[in-house]
Short mmCIF file of N, CA, C and O in Angstrom, two decimals:
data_model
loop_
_atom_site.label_atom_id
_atom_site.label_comp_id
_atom_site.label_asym_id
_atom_site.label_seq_id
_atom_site.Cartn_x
_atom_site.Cartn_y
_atom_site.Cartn_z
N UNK L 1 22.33 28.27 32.30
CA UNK L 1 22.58 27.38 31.20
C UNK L 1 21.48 26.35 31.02
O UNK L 1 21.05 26.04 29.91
N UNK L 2 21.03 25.81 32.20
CA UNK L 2 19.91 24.81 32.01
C UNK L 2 18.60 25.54 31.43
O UNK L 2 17.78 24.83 30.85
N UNK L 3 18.38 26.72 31.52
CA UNK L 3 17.32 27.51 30.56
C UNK L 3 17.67 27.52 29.02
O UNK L 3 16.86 27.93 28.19
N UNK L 4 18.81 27.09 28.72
CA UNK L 4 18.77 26.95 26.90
C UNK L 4 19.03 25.77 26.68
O UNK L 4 19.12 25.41 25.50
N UNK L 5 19.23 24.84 27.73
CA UNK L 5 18.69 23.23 26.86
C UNK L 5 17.99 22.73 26.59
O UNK L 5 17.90 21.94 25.65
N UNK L 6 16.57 23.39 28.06
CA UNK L 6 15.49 23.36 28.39
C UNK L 6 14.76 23.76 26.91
O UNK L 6 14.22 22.91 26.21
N UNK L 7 14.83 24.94 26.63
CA UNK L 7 14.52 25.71 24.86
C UNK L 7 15.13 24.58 23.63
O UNK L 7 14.63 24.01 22.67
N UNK L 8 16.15 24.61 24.10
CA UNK L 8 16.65 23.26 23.03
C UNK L 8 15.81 21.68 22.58
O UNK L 8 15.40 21.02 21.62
N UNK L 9 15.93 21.72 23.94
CA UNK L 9 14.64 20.26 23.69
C UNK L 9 13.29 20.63 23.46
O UNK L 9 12.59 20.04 22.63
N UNK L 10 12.85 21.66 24.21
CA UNK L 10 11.48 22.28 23.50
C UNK L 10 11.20 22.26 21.58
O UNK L 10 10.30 21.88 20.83
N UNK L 11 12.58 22.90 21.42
CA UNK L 11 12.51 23.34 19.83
C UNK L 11 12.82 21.47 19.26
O UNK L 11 12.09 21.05 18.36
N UNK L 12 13.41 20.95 19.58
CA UNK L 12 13.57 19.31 19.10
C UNK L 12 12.67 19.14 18.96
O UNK L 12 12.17 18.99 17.85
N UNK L 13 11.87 19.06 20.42
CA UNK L 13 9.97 18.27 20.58
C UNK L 13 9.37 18.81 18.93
O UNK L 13 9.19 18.27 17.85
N UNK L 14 9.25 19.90 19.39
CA UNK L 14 8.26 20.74 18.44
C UNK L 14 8.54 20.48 17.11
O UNK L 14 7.57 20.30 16.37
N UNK L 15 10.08 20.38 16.48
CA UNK L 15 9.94 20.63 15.37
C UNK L 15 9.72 18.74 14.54
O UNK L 15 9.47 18.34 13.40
N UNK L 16 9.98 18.10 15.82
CA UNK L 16 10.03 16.10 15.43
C UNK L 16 7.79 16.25 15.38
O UNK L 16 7.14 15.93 14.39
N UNK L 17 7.22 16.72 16.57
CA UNK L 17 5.69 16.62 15.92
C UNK L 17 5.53 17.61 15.12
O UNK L 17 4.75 17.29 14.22
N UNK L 18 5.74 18.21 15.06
CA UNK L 18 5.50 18.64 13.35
C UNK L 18 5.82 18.29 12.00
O UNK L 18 5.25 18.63 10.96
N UNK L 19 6.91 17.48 12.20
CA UNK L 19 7.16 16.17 11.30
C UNK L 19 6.41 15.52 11.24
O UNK L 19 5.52 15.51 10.39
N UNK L 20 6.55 14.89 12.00
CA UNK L 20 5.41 13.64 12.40
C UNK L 20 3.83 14.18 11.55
O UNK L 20 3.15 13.68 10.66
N UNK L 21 3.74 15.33 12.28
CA UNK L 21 2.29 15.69 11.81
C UNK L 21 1.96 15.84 10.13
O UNK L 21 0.98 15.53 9.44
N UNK L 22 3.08 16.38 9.89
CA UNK L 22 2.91 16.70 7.97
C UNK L 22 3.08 15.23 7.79
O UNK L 22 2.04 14.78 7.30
N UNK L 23 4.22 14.04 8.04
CA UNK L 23 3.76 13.23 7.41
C UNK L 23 3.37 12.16 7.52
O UNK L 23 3.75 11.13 6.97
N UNK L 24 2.22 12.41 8.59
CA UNK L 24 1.13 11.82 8.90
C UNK L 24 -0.21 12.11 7.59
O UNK L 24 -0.94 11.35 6.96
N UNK L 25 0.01 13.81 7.65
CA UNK L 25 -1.17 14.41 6.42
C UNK L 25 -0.35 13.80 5.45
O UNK L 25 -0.92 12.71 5.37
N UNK L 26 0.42 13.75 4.81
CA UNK L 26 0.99 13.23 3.02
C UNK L 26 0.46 12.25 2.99
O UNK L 26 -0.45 12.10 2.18
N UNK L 27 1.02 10.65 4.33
CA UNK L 27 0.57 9.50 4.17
C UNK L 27 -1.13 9.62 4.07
O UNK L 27 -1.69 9.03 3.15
N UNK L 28 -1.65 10.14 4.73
CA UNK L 28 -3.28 9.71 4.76
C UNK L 28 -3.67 10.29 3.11
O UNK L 28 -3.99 9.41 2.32
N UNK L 29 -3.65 11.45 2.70
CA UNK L 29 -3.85 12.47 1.11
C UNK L 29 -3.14 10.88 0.51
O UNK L 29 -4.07 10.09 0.35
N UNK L 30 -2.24 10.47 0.27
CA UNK L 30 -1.85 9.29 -0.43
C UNK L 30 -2.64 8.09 -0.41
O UNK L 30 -2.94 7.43 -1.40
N UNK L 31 -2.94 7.89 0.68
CA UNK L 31 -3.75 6.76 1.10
C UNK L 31 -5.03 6.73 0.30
O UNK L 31 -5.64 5.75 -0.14
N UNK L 32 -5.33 8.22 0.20
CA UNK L 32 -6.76 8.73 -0.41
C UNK L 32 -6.78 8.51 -1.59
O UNK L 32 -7.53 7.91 -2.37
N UNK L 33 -5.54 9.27 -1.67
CA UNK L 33 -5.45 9.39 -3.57
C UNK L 33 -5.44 7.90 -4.22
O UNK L 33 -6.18 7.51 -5.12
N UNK L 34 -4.66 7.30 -3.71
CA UNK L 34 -4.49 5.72 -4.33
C UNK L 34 -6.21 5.05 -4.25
O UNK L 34 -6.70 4.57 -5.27
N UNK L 35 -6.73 5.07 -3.37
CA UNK L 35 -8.05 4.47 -2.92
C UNK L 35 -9.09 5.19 -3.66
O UNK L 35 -10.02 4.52 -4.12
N UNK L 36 -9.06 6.60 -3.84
CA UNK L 36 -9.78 6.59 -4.63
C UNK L 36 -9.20 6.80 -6.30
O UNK L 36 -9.99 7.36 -7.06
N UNK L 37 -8.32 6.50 -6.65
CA UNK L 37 -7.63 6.03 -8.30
C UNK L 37 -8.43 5.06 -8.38
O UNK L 37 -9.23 5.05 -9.31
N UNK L 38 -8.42 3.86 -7.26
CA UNK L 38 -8.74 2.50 -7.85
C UNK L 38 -9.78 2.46 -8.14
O UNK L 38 -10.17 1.74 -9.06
N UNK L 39 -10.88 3.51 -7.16
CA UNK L 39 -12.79 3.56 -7.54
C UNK L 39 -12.75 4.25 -8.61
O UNK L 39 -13.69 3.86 -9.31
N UNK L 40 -12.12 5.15 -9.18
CA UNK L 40 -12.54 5.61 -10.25
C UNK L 40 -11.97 4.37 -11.76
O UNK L 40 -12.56 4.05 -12.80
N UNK L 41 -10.93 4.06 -11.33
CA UNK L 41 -11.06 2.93 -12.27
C UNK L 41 -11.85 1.72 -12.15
O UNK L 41 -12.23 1.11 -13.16
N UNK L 42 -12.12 1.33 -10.96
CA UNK L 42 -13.44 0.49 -11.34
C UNK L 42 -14.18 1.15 -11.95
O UNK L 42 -14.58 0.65 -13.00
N UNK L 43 -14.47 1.97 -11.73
CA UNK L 43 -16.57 2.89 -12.29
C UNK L 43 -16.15 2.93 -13.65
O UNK L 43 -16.83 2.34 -14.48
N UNK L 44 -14.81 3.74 -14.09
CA UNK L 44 -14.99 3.51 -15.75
C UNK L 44 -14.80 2.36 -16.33
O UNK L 44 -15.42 2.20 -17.38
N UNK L 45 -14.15 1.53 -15.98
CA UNK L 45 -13.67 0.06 -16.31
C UNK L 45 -15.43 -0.63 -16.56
O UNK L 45 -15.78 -1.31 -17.52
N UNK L 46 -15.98 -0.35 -15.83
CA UNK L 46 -17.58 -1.15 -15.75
C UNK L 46 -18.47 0.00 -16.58
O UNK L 46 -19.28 -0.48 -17.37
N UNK L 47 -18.44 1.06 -16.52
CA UNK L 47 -19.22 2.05 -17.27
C UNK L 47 -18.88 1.96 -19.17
O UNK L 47 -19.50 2.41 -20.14
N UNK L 48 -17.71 1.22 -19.05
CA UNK L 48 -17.13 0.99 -20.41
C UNK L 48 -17.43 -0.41 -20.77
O UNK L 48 -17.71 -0.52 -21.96
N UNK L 49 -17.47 -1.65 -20.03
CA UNK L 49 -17.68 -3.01 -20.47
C UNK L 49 -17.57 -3.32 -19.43
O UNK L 49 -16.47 -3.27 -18.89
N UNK L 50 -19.23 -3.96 -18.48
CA UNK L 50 -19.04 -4.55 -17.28
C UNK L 50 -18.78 -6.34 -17.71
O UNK L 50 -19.07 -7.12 -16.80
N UNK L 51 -18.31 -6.89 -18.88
CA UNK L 51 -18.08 -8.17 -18.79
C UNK L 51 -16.81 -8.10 -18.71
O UNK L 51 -16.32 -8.73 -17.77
N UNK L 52 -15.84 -7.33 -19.62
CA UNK L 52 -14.44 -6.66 -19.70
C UNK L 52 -13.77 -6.85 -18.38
O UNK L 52 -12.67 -7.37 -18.21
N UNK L 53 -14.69 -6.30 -17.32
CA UNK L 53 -14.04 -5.61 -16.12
C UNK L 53 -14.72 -6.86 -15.33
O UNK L 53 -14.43 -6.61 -14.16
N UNK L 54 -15.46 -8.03 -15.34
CA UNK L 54 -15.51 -9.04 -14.53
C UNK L 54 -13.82 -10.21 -15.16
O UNK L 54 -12.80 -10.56 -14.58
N UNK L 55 -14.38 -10.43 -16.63
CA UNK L 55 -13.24 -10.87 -16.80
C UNK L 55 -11.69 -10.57 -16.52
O UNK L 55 -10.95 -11.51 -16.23
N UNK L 56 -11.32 -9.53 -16.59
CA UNK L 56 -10.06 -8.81 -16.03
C UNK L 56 -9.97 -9.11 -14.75
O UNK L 56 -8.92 -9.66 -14.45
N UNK L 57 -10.85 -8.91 -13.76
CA UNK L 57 -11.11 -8.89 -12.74
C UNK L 57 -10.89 -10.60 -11.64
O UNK L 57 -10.70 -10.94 -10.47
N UNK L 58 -11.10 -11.21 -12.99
CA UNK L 58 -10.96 -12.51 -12.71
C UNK L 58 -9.55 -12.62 -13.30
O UNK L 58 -8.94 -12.31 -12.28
N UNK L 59 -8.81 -12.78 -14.00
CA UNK L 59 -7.51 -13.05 -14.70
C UNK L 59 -6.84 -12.56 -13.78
O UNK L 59 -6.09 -13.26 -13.10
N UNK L 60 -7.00 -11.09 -13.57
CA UNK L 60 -6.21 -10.60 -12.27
C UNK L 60 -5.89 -11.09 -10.78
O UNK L 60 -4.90 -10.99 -10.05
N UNK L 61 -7.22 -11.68 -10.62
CA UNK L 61 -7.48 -12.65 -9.28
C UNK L 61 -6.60 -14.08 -9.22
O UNK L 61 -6.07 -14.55 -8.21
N UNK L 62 -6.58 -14.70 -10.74
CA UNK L 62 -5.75 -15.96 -10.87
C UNK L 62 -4.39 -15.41 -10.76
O UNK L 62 -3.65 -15.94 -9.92
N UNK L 63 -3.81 -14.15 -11.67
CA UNK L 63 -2.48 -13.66 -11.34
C UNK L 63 -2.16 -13.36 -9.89
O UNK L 63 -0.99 -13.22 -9.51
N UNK L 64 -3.44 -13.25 -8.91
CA UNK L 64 -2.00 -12.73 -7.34
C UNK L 64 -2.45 -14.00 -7.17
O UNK L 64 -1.41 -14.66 -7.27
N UNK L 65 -3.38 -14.79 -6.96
CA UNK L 65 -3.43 -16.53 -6.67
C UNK L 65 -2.30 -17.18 -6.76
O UNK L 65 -2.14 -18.18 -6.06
N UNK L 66 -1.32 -16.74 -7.63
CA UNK L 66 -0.25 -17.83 -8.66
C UNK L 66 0.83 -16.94 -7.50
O UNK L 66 1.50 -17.48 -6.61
N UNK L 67 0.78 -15.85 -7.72
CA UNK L 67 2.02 -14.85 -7.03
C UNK L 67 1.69 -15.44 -5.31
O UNK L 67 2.71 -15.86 -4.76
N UNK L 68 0.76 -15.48 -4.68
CA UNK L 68 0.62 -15.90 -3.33
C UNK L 68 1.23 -17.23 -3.24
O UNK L 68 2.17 -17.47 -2.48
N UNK L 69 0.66 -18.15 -4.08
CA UNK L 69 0.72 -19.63 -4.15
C UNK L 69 2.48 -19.14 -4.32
O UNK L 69 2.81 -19.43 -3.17
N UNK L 70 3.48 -18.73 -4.83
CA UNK L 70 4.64 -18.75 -5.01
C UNK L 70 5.55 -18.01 -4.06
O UNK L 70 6.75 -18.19 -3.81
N UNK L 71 4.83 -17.28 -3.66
CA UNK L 71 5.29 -16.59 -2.44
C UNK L 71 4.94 -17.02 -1.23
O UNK L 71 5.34 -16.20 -0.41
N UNK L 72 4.12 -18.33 -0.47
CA UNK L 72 4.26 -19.31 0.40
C UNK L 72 4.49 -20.13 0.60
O UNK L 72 4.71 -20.68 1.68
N UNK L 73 4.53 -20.70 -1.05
CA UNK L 73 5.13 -22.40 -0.57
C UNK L 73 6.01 -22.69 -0.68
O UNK L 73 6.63 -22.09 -1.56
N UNK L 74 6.98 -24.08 0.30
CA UNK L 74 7.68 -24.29 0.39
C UNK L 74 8.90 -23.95 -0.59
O UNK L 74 8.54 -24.30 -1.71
N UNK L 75 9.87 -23.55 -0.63
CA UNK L 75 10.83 -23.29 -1.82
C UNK L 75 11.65 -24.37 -1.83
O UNK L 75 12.07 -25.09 -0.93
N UNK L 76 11.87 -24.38 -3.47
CA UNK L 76 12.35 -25.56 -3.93
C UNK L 76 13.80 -25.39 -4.03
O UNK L 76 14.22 -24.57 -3.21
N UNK L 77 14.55 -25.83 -4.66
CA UNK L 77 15.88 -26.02 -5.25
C UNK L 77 16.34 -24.79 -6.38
O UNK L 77 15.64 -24.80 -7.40
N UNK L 78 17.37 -23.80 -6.33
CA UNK L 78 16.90 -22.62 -7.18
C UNK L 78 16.29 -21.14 -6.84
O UNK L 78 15.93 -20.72 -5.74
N UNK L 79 16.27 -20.50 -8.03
CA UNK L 79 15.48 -19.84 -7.57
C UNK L 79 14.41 -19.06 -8.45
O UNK L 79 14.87 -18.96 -9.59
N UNK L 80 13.08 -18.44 -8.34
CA UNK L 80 11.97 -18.04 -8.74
C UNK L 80 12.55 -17.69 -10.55
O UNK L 80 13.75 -17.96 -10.59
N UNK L 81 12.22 -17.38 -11.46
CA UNK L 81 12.22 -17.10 -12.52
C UNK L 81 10.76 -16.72 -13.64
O UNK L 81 9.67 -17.26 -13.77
N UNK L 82 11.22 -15.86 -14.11
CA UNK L 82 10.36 -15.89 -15.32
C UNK L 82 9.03 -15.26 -14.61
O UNK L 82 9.01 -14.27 -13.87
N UNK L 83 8.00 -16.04 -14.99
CA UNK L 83 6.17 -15.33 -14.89
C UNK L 83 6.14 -15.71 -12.97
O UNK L 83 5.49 -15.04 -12.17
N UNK L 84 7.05 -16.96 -12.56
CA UNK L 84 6.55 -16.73 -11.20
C UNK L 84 7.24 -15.86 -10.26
O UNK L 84 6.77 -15.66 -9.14
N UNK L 85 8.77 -15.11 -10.81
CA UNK L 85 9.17 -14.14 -10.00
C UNK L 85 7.58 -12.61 -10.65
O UNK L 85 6.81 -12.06 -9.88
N UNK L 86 7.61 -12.52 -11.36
CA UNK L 86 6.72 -11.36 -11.30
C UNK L 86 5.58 -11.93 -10.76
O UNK L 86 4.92 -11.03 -10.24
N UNK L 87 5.10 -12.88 -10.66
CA UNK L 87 3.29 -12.89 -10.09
C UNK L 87 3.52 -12.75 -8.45
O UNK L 87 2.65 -12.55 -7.60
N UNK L 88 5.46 -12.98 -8.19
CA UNK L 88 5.15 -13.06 -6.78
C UNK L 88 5.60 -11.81 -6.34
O UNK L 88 5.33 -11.55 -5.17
N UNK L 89 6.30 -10.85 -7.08
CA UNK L 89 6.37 -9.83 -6.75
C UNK L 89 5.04 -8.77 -6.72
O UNK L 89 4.80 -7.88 -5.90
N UNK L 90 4.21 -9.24 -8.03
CA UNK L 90 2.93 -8.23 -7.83
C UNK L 90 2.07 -8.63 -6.68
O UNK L 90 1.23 -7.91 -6.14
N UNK L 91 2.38 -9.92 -6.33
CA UNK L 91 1.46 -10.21 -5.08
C UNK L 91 1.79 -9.33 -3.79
O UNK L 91 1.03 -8.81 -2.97
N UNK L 92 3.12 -9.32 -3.88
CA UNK L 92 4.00 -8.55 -2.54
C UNK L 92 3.55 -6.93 -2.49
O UNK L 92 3.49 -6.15 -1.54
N UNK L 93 3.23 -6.77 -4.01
CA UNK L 93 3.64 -5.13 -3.74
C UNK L 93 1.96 -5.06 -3.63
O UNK L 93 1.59 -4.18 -2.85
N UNK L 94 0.80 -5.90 -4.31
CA UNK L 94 0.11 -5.70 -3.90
C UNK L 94 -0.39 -6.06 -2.62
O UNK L 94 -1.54 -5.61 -2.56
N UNK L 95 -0.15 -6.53 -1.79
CA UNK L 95 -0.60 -6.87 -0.37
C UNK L 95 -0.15 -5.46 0.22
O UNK L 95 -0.82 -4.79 1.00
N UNK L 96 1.14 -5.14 -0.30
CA UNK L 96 1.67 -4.11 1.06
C UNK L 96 0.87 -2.71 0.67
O UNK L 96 0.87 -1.72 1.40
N UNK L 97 0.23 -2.80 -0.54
CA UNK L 97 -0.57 -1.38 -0.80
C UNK L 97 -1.93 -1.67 0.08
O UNK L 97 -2.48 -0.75 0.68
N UNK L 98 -2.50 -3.21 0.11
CA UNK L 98 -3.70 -3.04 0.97
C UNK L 98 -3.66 -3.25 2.30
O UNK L 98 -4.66 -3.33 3.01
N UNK L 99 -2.15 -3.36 2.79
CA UNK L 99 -2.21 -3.25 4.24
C UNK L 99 -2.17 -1.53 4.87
O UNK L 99 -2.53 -0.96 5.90
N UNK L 100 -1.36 -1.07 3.34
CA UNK L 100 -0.97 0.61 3.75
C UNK L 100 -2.59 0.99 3.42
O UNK L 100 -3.00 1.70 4.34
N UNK L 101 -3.47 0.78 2.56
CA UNK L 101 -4.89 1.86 2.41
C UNK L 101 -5.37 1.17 3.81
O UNK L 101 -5.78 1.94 4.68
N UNK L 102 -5.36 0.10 4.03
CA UNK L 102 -6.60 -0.22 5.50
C UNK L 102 -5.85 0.59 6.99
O UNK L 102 -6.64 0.75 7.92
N UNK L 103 -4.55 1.02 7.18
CA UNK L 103 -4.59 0.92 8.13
C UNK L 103 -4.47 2.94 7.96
O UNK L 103 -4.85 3.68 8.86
N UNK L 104 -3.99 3.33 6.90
CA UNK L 104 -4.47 4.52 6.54
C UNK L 104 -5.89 5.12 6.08
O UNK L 104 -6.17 6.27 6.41
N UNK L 105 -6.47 4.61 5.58
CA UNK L 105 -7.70 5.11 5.55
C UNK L 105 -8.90 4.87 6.26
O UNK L 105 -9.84 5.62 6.04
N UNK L 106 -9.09 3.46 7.49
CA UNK L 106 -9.42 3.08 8.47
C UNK L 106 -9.74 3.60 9.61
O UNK L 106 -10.50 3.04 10.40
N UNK L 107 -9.21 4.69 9.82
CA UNK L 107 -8.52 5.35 10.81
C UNK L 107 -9.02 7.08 10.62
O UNK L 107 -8.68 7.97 11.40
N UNK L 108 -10.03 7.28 9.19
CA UNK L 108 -10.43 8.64 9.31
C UNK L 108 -11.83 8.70 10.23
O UNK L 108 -12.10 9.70 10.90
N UNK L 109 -12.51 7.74 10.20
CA UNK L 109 -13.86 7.59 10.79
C UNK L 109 -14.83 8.40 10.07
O UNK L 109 -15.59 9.19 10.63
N UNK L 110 -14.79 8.14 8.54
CA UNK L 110 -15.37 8.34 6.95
C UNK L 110 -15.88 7.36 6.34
O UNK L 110 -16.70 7.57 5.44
N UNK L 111 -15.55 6.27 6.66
CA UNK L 111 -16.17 5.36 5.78
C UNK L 111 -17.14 4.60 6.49
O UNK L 111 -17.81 3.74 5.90
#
Protein backbone atom coordinates (compact mmCIF):
# COMPACT_ATOMS: atom_id res chain seq x y z
CA UNK A 1 0.00 0.00 0.00
CA UNK A 2 2.78 2.45 0.80
CA UNK A 3 3.87 1.98 -3.04
CA UNK A 4 0.59 3.88 -4.22
CA UNK A 5 0.85 6.83 -1.96
CA UNK A 6 4.32 6.97 -2.67
CA UNK A 7 2.91 7.33 -6.77
CA UNK A 8 0.25 9.52 -5.32
CA UNK A 9 2.44 12.17 -4.03
CA UNK A 10 4.76 11.74 -6.94
CA UNK A 11 1.72 12.52 -9.34
CA UNK A 12 0.67 15.70 -6.77
CA UNK A 13 4.51 16.91 -6.97
CA UNK A 14 4.49 16.69 -10.65
CA UNK A 15 1.34 17.85 -11.64
CA UNK A 16 1.57 21.32 -8.74
CA UNK A 17 5.33 22.09 -10.87
CA UNK A 18 3.87 21.94 -13.79
CA UNK A 19 1.46 24.41 -12.70
CA UNK A 20 3.66 26.38 -11.31
CA UNK A 21 5.72 26.12 -14.47
CA UNK A 22 2.92 27.17 -17.14
CA UNK A 23 2.10 29.89 -14.91
CA UNK A 24 5.19 31.07 -14.40
CA UNK A 25 5.44 31.13 -18.65
CA UNK A 26 1.77 33.14 -18.93
CA UNK A 27 2.99 35.58 -16.12
CA UNK A 28 6.45 36.37 -17.77
CA UNK A 29 4.61 36.35 -22.00
CA UNK A 30 2.27 38.99 -19.98
CA UNK A 31 4.85 40.78 -18.39
CA UNK A 32 6.28 41.04 -22.01
CA UNK A 33 3.33 41.77 -23.72
CA UNK A 34 2.33 44.72 -21.43
CA UNK A 35 6.10 46.12 -21.52
CA UNK A 36 6.38 45.94 -24.73
CA UNK A 37 2.52 47.62 -25.58
CA UNK A 38 3.89 50.50 -23.64
CA UNK A 39 7.28 50.85 -26.09
CA UNK A 40 5.37 50.61 -28.90
CA UNK A 41 3.15 53.29 -27.75
CA UNK A 42 5.76 55.47 -26.82
CA UNK A 43 7.59 55.15 -30.42
CA UNK A 44 4.26 55.98 -32.15
CA UNK A 45 3.05 58.53 -29.70
CA UNK A 46 6.62 60.47 -30.52
CA UNK A 47 6.87 59.32 -34.23
CA UNK A 48 3.39 61.13 -34.48
CA UNK A 49 4.04 64.46 -32.29
CA UNK A 50 7.09 64.41 -30.05
CA UNK A 51 5.64 67.73 -28.24
CA UNK A 52 2.09 65.83 -27.96
CA UNK A 53 3.79 62.98 -26.23
CA UNK A 54 6.11 65.29 -23.84
CA UNK A 55 3.06 67.17 -22.98
CA UNK A 56 0.81 64.11 -22.25
CA UNK A 57 3.60 62.77 -20.69
CA UNK A 58 3.70 65.52 -18.35
CA UNK A 59 -0.22 65.87 -17.54
CA UNK A 60 0.00 62.24 -16.95
CA UNK A 61 2.91 62.66 -14.46
CA UNK A 62 0.76 65.53 -12.53
CA UNK A 63 -2.28 62.90 -12.66
CA UNK A 64 -0.39 59.89 -10.56
CA UNK A 65 1.39 62.97 -8.48
CA UNK A 66 -2.28 63.99 -7.33
CA UNK A 67 -3.33 60.05 -7.09
CA UNK A 68 0.03 59.36 -4.86
CA UNK A 69 -0.32 62.68 -2.98
CA UNK A 70 -4.04 61.15 -2.15
CA UNK A 71 -3.18 57.89 -1.60
CA UNK A 72 -0.52 58.84 1.33
CA UNK A 73 -1.63 61.48 3.09
CA UNK A 74 -3.01 61.60 6.09
CA UNK A 75 -6.91 60.96 5.66
CA UNK A 76 -9.24 63.35 6.52
CA UNK A 77 -12.84 63.25 7.72
CA UNK A 78 -15.00 61.29 4.92
CA UNK A 79 -14.23 59.79 2.25
CA UNK A 80 -12.19 60.17 -1.30
CA UNK A 81 -14.66 61.37 -4.07
CA UNK A 82 -14.87 62.52 -7.44
CA UNK A 83 -11.26 63.24 -9.57
CA UNK A 84 -9.32 62.25 -6.26
CA UNK A 85 -10.89 58.72 -5.85
CA UNK A 86 -9.84 58.05 -9.58
CA UNK A 87 -6.26 59.73 -9.56
CA UNK A 88 -5.82 57.49 -6.52
CA UNK A 89 -6.98 54.56 -7.92
CA UNK A 90 -4.91 55.01 -11.26
CA UNK A 91 -2.00 55.58 -9.06
CA UNK A 92 -2.66 52.10 -7.30
CA UNK A 93 -3.27 50.19 -10.35
CA UNK A 94 -0.48 51.88 -11.81
CA UNK A 95 2.23 51.15 -9.26
CA UNK A 96 1.07 47.49 -9.00
CA UNK A 97 1.64 47.09 -12.94
CA UNK A 98 5.30 48.47 -12.35
CA UNK A 99 6.03 46.40 -9.49
CA UNK A 100 4.51 43.25 -11.59
CA UNK A 101 6.82 44.28 -15.10
CA UNK A 102 10.13 44.82 -12.75
CA UNK A 103 9.98 41.87 -10.86
CA UNK A 104 8.74 39.87 -14.02
CA UNK A 105 10.75 41.00 -16.58
CA UNK A 106 13.97 41.60 -14.36
CA UNK A 107 14.48 38.28 -13.91
CA UNK A 108 14.95 37.14 -17.81
CA UNK A 109 18.65 38.31 -17.92
CA UNK A 110 17.58 40.26 -21.47
CA UNK A 111 17.71 43.47 -20.72
Amino acid sequence: MWVFSALKGIGKFLIELVGEAVGEVILTLFAFALLGGLVLVAHLSWSFSPRLTIAGAGVLSLFLAHGAWQTFRTPTKGRRRGFAALTATVFTVTAGTAVFLFFYTSGCGCL
